[in-house]
CSV table of C-alpha atoms in Angstrom, one decimal:
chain,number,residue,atom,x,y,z
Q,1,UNK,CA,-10.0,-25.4,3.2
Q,2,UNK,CA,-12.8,-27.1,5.2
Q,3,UNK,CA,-16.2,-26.0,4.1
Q,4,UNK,CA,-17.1,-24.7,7.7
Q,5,UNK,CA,-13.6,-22.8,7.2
Q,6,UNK,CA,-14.7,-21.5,3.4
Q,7,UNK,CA,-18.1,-20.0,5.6
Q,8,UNK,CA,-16.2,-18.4,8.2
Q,9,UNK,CA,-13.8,-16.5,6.1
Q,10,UNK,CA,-17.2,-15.9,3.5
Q,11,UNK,CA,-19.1,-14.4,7.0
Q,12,UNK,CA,-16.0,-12.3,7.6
Q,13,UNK,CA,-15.3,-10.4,4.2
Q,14,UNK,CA,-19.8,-9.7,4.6
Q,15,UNK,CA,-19.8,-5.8,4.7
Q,16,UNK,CA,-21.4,-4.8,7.4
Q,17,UNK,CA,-22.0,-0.7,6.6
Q,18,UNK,CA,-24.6,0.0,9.7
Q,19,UNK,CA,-21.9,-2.0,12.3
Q,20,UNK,CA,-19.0,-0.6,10.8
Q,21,UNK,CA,-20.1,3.0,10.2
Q,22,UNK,CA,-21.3,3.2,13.9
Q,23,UNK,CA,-17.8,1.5,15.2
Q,24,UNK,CA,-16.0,4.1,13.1
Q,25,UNK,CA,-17.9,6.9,14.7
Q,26,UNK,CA,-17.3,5.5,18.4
Q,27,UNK,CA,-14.1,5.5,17.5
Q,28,UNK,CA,-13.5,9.0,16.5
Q,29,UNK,CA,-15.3,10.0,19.7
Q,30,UNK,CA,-13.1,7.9,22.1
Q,31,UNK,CA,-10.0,9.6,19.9
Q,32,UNK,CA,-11.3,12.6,21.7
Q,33,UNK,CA,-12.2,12.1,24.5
Q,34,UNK,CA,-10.2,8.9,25.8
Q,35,UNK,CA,-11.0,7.9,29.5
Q,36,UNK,CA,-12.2,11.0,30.5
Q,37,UNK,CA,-15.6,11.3,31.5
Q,38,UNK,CA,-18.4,13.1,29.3
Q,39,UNK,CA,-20.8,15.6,30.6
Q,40,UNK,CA,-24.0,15.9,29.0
Q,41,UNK,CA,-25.6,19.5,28.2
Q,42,UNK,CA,-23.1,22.7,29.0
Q,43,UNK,CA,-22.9,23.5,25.4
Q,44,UNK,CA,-25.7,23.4,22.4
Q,45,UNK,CA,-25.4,22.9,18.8
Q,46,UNK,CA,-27.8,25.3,16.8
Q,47,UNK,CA,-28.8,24.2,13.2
Q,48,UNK,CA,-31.8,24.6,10.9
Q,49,UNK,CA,-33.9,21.5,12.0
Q,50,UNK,CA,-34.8,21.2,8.1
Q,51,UNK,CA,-32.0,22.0,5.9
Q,52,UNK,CA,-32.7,22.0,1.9
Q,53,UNK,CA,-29.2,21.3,0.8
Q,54,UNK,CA,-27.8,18.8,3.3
Q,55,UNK,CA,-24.4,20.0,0.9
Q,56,UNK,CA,-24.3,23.3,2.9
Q,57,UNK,CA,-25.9,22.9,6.6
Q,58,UNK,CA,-24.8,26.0,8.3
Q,59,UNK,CA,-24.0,25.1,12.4
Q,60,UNK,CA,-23.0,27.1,15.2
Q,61,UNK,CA,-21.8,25.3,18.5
Q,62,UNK,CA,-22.2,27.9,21.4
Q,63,UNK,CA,-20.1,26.5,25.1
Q,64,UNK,CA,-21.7,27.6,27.9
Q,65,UNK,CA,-18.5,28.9,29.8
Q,66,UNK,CA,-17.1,32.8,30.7
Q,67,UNK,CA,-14.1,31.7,28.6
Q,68,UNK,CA,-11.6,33.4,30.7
Q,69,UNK,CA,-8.9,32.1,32.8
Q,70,UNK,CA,-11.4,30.4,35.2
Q,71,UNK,CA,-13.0,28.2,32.6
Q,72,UNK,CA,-12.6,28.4,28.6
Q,73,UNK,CA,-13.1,25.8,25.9
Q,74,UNK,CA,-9.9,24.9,24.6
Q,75,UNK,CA,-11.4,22.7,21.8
Q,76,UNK,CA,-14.6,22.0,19.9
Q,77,UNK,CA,-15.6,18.9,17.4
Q,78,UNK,CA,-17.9,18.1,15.2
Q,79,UNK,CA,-18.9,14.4,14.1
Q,80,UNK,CA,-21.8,13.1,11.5
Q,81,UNK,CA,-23.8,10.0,13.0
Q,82,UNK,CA,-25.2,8.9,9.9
Q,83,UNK,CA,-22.3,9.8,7.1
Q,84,UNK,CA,-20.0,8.1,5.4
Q,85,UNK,CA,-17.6,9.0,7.2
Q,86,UNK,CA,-18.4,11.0,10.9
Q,87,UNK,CA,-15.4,13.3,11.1
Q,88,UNK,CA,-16.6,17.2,10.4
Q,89,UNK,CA,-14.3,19.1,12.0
Q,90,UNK,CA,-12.0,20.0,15.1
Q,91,UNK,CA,-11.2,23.7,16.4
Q,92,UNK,CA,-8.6,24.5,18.8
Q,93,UNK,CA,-8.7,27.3,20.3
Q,94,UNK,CA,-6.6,29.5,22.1
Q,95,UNK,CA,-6.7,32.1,24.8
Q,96,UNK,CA,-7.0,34.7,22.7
Q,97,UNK,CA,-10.6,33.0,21.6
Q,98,UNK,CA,-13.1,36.1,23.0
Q,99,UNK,CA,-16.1,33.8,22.7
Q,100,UNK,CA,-16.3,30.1,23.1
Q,101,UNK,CA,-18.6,29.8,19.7
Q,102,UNK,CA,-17.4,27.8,16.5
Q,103,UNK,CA,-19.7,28.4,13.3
Q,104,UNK,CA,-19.1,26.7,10.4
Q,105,UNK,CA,-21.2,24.7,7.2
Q,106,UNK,CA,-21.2,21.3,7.7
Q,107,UNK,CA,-22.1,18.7,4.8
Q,108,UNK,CA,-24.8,15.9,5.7
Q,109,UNK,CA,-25.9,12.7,3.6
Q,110,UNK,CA,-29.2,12.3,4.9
Q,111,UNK,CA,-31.8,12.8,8.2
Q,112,UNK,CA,-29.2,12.9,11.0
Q,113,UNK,CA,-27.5,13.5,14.4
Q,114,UNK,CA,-24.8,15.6,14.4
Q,115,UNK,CA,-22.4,15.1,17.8
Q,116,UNK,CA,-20.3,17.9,19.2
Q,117,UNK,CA,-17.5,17.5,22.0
Q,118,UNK,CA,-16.0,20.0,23.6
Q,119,UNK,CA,-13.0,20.3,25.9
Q,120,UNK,CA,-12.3,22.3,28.5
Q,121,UNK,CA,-9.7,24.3,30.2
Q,122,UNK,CA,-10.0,22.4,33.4
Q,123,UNK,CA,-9.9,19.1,31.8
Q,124,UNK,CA,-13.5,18.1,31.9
Q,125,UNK,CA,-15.0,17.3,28.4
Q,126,UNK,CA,-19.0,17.9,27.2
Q,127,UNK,CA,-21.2,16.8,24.9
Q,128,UNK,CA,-24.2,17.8,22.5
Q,129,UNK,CA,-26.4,16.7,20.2
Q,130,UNK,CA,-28.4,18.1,18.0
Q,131,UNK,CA,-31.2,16.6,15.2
Q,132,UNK,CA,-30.9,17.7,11.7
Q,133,UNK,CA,-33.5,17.1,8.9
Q,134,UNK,CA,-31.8,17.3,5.4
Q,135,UNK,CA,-34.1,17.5,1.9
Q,136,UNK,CA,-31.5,16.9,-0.6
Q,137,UNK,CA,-28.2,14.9,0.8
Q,138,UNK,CA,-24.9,16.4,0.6
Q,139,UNK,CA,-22.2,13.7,0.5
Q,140,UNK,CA,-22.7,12.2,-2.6
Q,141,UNK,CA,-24.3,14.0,-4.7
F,1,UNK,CA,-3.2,21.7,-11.0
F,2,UNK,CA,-2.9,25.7,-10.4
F,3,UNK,CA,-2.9,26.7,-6.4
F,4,UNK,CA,-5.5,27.3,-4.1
F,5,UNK,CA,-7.6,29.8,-4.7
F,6,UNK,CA,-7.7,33.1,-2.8
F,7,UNK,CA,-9.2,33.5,0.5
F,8,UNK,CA,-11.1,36.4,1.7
F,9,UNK,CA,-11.6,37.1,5.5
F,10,UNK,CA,-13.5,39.9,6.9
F,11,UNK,CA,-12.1,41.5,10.9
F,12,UNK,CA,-12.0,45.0,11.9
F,13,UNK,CA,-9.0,47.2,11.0
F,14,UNK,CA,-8.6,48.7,14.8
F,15,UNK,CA,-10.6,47.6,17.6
F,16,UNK,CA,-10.6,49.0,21.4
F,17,UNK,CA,-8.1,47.3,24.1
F,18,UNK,CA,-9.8,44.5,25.5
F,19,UNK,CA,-12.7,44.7,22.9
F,20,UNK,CA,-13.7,41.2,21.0
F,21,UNK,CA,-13.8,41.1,17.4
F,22,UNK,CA,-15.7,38.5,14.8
F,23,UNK,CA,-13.5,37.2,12.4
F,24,UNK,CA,-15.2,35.6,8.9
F,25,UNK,CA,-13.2,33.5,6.4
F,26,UNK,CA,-14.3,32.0,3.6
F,27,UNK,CA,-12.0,30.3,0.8
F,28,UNK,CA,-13.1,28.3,-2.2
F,29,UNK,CA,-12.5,25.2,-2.1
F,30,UNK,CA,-14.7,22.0,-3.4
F,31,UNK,CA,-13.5,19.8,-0.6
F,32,UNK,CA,-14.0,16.3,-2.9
F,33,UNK,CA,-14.1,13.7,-0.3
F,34,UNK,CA,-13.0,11.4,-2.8
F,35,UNK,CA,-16.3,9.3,-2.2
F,36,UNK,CA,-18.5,11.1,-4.7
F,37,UNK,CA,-19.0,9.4,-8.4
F,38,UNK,CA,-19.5,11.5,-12.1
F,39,UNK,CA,-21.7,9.2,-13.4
F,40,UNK,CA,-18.9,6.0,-13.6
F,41,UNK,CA,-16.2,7.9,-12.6
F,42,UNK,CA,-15.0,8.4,-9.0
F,43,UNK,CA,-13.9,12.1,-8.6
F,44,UNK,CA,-10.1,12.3,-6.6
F,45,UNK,CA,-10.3,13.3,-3.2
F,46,UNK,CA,-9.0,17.0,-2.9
F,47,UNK,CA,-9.3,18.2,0.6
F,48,UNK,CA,-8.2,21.0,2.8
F,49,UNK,CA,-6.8,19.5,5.5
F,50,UNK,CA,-6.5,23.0,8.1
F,51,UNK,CA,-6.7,26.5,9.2
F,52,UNK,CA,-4.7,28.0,11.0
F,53,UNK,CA,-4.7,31.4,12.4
F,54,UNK,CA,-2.0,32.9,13.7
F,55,UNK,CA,-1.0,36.9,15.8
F,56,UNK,CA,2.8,37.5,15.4
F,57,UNK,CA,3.2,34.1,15.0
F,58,UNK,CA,1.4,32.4,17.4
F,59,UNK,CA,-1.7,30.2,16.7
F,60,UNK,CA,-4.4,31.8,18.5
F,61,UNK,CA,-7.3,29.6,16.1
F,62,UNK,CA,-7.2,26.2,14.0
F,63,UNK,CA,-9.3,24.3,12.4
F,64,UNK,CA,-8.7,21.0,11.2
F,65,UNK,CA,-11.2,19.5,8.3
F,66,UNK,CA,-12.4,15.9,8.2
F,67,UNK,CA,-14.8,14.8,5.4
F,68,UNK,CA,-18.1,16.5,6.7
F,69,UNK,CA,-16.7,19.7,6.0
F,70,UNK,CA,-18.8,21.9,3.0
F,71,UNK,CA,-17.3,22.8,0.2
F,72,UNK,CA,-16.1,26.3,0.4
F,73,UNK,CA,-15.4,26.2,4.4
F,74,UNK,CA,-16.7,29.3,6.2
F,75,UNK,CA,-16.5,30.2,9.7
F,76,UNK,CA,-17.0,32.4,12.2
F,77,UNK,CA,-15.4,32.8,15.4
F,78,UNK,CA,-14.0,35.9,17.9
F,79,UNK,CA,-10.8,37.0,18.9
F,80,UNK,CA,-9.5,39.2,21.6
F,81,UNK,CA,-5.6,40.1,21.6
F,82,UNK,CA,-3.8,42.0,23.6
F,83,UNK,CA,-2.0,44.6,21.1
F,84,UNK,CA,-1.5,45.7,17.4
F,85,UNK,CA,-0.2,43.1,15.2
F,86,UNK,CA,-0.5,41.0,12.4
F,87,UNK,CA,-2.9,38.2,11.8
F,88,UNK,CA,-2.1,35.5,9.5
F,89,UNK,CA,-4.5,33.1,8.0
F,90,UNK,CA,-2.9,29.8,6.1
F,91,UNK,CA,-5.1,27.1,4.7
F,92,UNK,CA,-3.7,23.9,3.9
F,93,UNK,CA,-4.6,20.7,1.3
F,94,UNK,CA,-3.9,17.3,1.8
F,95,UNK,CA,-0.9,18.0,0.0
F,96,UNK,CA,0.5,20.7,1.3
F,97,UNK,CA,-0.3,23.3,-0.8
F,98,UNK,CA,-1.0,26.3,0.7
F,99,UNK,CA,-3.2,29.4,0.7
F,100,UNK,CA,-2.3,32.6,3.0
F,101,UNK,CA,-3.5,36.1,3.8
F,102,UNK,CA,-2.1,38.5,6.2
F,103,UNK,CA,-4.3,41.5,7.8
F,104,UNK,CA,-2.7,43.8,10.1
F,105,UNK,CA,-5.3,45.1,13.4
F,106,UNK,CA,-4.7,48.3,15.5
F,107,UNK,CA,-5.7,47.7,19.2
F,108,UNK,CA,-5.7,51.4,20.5
């Protein structure tokens, strides 16, 4: 091997955690969403915006939709910006889904913003974001 | 390694046609992501991997768990159906062990 070559493959096998983590996460959205477009806003995520134990954040995703057979969330996902890994979690949901509103406890690692998608019944998808403070981290601890 | 352990879910026993219900499960479950270290140990990942929800054998509600979900998942979502039947509730690890609970509702 050349030295320049030695460098090259050295520069590749550099972890790069930020790049990597945020690639991962762009990933996991477009997974979702693929090449359809995103709406901002039609849905909010509510969360304490301090949460002591980042091991147990309770989060409640609320659509903003009569979810009836004119227009119903069909599914609803949750991705971490800033953890290890983003994936949270992904409900579908049927028609027999009264309210389109998902609560769950989510687990953050540190000061964040948690992402959540939704899609809907007549194809559109949304998006919302919402900022979460966290005291103690919950992924690796 | 014994089985999962047993779930608890909280609906009404009869609700009004038409009527929307809240639904509450909760199952213990530590949800090791595999990525968390005992000192020099790594502790083995030992996920659940879904829940599924199910009225006379249709899935009406799923969820399906990805690393930032909390140990012991608990959620909370509402259901209208259109008559009596059964609801069944199966959670399900990364290997496919299974935990399930069946709760009959009256729609009068």
């Amino acid at each position: 091997m050349t030295p320049r070559r030695t460098l090259l493959v050295g520069l590749a096998l550099l972890p790069l955690p930020s790049l990597a983590a945020e690639e991962t996460l762009a990933a996991a959205i477009a997974a979702v969403v693929r090449e359809r477009a995103v709406r901002e806003g039609g849905m909010a995520i509510t969360a304490p915006s301090v949460a002591e134990n980042g091991g147990q954040v309770p989060v409640t995703v609320t659509v903003d939709a009569p979810q009836d057979a004119t227009l119903r969330a069909t599914a609803i996902h949750l991705f971490a910006t800033r953890n290890p890994t983003p994936g949270i979690v992904s409900f579908r949901l049927s028609a027999a889904v009264a309210k389109p509103e998902v609560t769950t406890r989510i687990r953050l690692a540190e000061e964040q913003v948690v992402i959540t998608i939704a899609e809907m019944s007549d194809g559109t998808v949304r998006r919302a974001a919402a900022s979460v403070r966290v005291t103690t981290g919950g992924c690796l601890t | 390694m014994s089985g999962l352990a047993t779930p608890r879910v909280r609906l009404p026993r009869s609700v009004r046609a038409g009527e929307a219900f809240e639904v509450r499960t909760l199952i213990e479950h530590p949800m090791e992501t595999g990525l968390r270290r005992d000192g020099a140990r790594a502790v083995p990942r030992d996920m659940l991997a879904s829940l599924t929800v199910a009225f006379e054998g249709e899935e009406v509600f799923a969820a399906e768990f990805r690393n930032g979900t909390a140990a012991n998942p608990f959620h909370v979502f509402h259901l209208r159906l259109p008559r009596s039947g059964e609801l069944v509730f199966t959670w399900t690890d990364e290997r496919g062990r299974t935990a399930r609970l069946a709760q009959r509702i009256t729609v009068a």
